[in-house]
Tab-separated table of C-alpha atoms in Angstrom:
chain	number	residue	atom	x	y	z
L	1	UNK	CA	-43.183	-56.977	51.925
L	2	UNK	CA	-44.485	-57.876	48.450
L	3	UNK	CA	-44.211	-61.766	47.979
L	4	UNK	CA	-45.416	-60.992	44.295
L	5	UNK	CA	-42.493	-59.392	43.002
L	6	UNK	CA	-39.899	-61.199	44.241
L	7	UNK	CA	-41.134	-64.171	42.307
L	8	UNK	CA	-38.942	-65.006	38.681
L	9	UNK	CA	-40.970	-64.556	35.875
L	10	UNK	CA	-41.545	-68.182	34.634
L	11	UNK	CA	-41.152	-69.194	31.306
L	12	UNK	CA	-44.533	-70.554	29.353
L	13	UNK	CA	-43.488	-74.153	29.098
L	14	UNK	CA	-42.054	-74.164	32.991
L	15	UNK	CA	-45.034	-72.347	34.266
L	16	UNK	CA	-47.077	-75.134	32.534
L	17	UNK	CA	-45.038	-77.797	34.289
L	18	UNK	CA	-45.481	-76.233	37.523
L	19	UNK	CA	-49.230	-75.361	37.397
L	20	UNK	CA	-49.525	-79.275	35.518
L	21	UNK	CA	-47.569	-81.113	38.119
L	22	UNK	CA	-46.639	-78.583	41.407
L	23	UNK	CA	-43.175	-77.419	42.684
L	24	UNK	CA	-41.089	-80.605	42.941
L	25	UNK	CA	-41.276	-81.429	38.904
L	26	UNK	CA	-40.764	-77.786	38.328
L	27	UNK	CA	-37.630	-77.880	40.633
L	28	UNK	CA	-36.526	-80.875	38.588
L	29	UNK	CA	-37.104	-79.060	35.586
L	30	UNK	CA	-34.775	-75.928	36.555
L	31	UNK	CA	-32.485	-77.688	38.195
L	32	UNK	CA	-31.855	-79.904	34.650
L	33	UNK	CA	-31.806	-76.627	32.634
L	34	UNK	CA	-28.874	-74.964	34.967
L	35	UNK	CA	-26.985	-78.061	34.815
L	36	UNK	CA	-27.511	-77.802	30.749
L	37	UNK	CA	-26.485	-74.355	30.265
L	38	UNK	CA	-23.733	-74.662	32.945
L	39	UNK	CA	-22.508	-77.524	30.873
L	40	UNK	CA	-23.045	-75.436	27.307
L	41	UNK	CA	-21.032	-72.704	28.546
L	42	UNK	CA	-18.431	-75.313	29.304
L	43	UNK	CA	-18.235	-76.043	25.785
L	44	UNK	CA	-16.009	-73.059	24.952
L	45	UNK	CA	-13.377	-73.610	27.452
L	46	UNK	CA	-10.558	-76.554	27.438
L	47	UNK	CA	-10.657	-79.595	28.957
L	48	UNK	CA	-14.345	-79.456	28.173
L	49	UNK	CA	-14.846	-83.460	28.999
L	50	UNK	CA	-13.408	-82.960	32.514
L	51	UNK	CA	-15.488	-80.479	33.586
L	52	UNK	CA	-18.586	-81.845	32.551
L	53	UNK	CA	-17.442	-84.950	34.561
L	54	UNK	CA	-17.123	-83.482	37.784
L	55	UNK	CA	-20.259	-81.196	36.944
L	56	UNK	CA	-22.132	-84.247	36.363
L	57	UNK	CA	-20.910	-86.115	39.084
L	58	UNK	CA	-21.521	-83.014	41.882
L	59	UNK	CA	-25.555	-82.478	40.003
L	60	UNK	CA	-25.696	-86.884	41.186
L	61	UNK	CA	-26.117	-87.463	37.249
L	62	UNK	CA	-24.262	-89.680	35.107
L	63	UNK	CA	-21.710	-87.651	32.175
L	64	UNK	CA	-23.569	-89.623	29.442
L	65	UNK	CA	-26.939	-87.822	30.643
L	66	UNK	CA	-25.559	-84.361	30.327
L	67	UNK	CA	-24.468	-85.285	27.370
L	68	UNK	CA	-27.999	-86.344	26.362
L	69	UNK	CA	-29.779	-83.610	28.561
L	70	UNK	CA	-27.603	-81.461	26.718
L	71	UNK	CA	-28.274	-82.419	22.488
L	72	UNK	CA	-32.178	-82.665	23.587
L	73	UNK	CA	-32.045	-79.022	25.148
L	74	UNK	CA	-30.182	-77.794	21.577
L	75	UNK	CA	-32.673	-79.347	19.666
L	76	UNK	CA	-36.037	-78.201	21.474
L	77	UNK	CA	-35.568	-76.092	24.020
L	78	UNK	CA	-36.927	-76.614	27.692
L	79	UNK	CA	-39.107	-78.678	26.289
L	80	UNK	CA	-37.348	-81.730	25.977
L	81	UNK	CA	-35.966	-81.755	29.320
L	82	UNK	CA	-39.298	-82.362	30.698
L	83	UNK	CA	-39.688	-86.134	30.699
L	84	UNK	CA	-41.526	-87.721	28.382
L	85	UNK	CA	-44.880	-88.885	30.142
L	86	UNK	CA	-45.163	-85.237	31.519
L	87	UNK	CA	-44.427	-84.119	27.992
L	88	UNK	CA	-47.089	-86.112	26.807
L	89	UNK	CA	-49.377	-85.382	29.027
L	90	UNK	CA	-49.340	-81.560	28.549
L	91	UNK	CA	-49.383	-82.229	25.102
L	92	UNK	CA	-52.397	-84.192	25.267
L	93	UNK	CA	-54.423	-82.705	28.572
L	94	UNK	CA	-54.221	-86.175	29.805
L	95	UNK	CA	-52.118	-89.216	30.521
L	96	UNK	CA	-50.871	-90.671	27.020
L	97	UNK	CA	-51.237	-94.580	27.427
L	98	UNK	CA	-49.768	-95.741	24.083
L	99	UNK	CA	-50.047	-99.638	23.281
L	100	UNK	CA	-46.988	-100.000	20.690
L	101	UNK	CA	-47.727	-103.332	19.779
L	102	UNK	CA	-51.027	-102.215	18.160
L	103	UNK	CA	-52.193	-100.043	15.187
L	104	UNK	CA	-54.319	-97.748	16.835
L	105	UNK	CA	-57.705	-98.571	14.248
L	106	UNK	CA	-56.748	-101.756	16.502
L	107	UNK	CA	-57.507	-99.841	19.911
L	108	UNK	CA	-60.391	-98.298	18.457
L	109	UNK	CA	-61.732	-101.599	16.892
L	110	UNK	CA	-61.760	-103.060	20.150
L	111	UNK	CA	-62.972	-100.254	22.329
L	112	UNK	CA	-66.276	-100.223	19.646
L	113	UNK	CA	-66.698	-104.386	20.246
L	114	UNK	CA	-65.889	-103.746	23.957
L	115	UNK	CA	-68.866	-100.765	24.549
L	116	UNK	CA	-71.586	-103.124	22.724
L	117	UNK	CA	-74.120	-104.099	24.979
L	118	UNK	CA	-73.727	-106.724	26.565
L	119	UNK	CA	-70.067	-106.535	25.820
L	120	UNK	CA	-68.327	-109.948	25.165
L	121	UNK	CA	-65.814	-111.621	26.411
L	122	UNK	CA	-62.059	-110.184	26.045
L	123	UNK	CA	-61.393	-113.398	23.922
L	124	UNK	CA	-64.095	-113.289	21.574
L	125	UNK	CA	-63.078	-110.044	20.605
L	126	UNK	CA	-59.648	-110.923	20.224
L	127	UNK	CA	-60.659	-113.556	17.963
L	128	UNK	CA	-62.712	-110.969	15.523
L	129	UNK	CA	-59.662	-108.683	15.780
L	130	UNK	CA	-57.296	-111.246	14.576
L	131	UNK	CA	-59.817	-111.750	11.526
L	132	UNK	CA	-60.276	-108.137	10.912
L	133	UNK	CA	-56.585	-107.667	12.004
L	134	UNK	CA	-55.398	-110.022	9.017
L	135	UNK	CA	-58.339	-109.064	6.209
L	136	UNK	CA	-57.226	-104.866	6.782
L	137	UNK	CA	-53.110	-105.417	7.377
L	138	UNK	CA	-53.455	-104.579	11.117
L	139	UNK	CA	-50.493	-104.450	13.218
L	140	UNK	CA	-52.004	-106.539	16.458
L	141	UNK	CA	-50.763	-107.283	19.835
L	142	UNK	CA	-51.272	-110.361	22.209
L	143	UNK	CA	-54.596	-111.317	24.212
L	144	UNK	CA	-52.684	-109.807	27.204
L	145	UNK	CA	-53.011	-106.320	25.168
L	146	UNK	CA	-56.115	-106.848	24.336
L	147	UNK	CA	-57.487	-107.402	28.094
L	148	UNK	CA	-54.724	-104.045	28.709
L	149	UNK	CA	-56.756	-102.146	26.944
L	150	UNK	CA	-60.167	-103.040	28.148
L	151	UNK	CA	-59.133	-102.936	31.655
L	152	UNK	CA	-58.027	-99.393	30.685
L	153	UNK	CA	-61.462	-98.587	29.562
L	154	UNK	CA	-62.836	-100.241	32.099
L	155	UNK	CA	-61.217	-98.611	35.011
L	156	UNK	CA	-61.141	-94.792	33.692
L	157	UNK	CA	-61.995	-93.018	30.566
L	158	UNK	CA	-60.771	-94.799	27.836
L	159	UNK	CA	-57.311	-96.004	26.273
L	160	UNK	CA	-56.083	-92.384	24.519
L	161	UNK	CA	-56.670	-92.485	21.244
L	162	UNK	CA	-55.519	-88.842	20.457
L	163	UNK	CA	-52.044	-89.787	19.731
């Protein structure tokens, strides 16, 4: 018996997922797009909010996440029902870590201070980026960032800076 054929052709994006991230996200990832399209062709028939209840409630998902499952999938396809951090990292080849409270010539000002040799302290470099921070209209984020993102560095590559 040929095991080959009797596979589904995958799409691009779910094939991704699956080679990214094995069997159970890409599971998660079909199972969310025939709960979408079971709930789109719903929309043509009465009583449209009912069904969709007790679809939502037999997939163990709330209505309002249908609902949003639903919107995201009309807007961009299987791609936005993969969550985000997967999304992110396929779109980026590695795990996105994003520090919002920071302008990202912040991360990189600190990563440069932080790879002199010997590096200083997390404070002293704090206290330069609060000068350079204020001279170049820097959004910055708390000392607790600050030693975030060097403990990031520290421990693996590097904060991601390709975002």
């Amino acid at each position: 018996m040929n095991r080959g054929g009797s596979k589904k052709a995958r799409k691009p994006i779910a094939t991704a997922v699956y080679d990214k991230f094995g069997e159970r996200a890409y599971q998660n990832l079909m199972r969310r797009l025939e709960l979408v399209q079971k709930a789109i062709a719903l929309e043509l028939e009465r009583c449209t909010y009912d069904k969709k209840c007790i679809l939502a409630m037999s997939a163990g998902v709330s209505v309002q996440t249908l609902y949003r499952w639903t919107d995201i999938y009309k807007k961009y396809g299987l791609l936005g029902l993969i969550p985000k951090k997967m999304r992110d990292e396929l779109k980026y080849g590695k795990q996105a870590k994003q520090f919002r409270s920071m302008d990202r010539r912040a991360v990189e000002y600190i990563v440069s201070m932080y790879q002199q040799s010997p590096p200083p302290s997390v404070l002293s470099i704090y206290k330069k980026l609060l000068i350079v921070a204020e001279e170049k209209g820097w959004r910055i984020g708390s000392v607790s960032t600050c030693y975030r993102i060097i403990r990031q560095l520290a421990s693996s590559n590097g904060p991601n800076l390709d975002s």
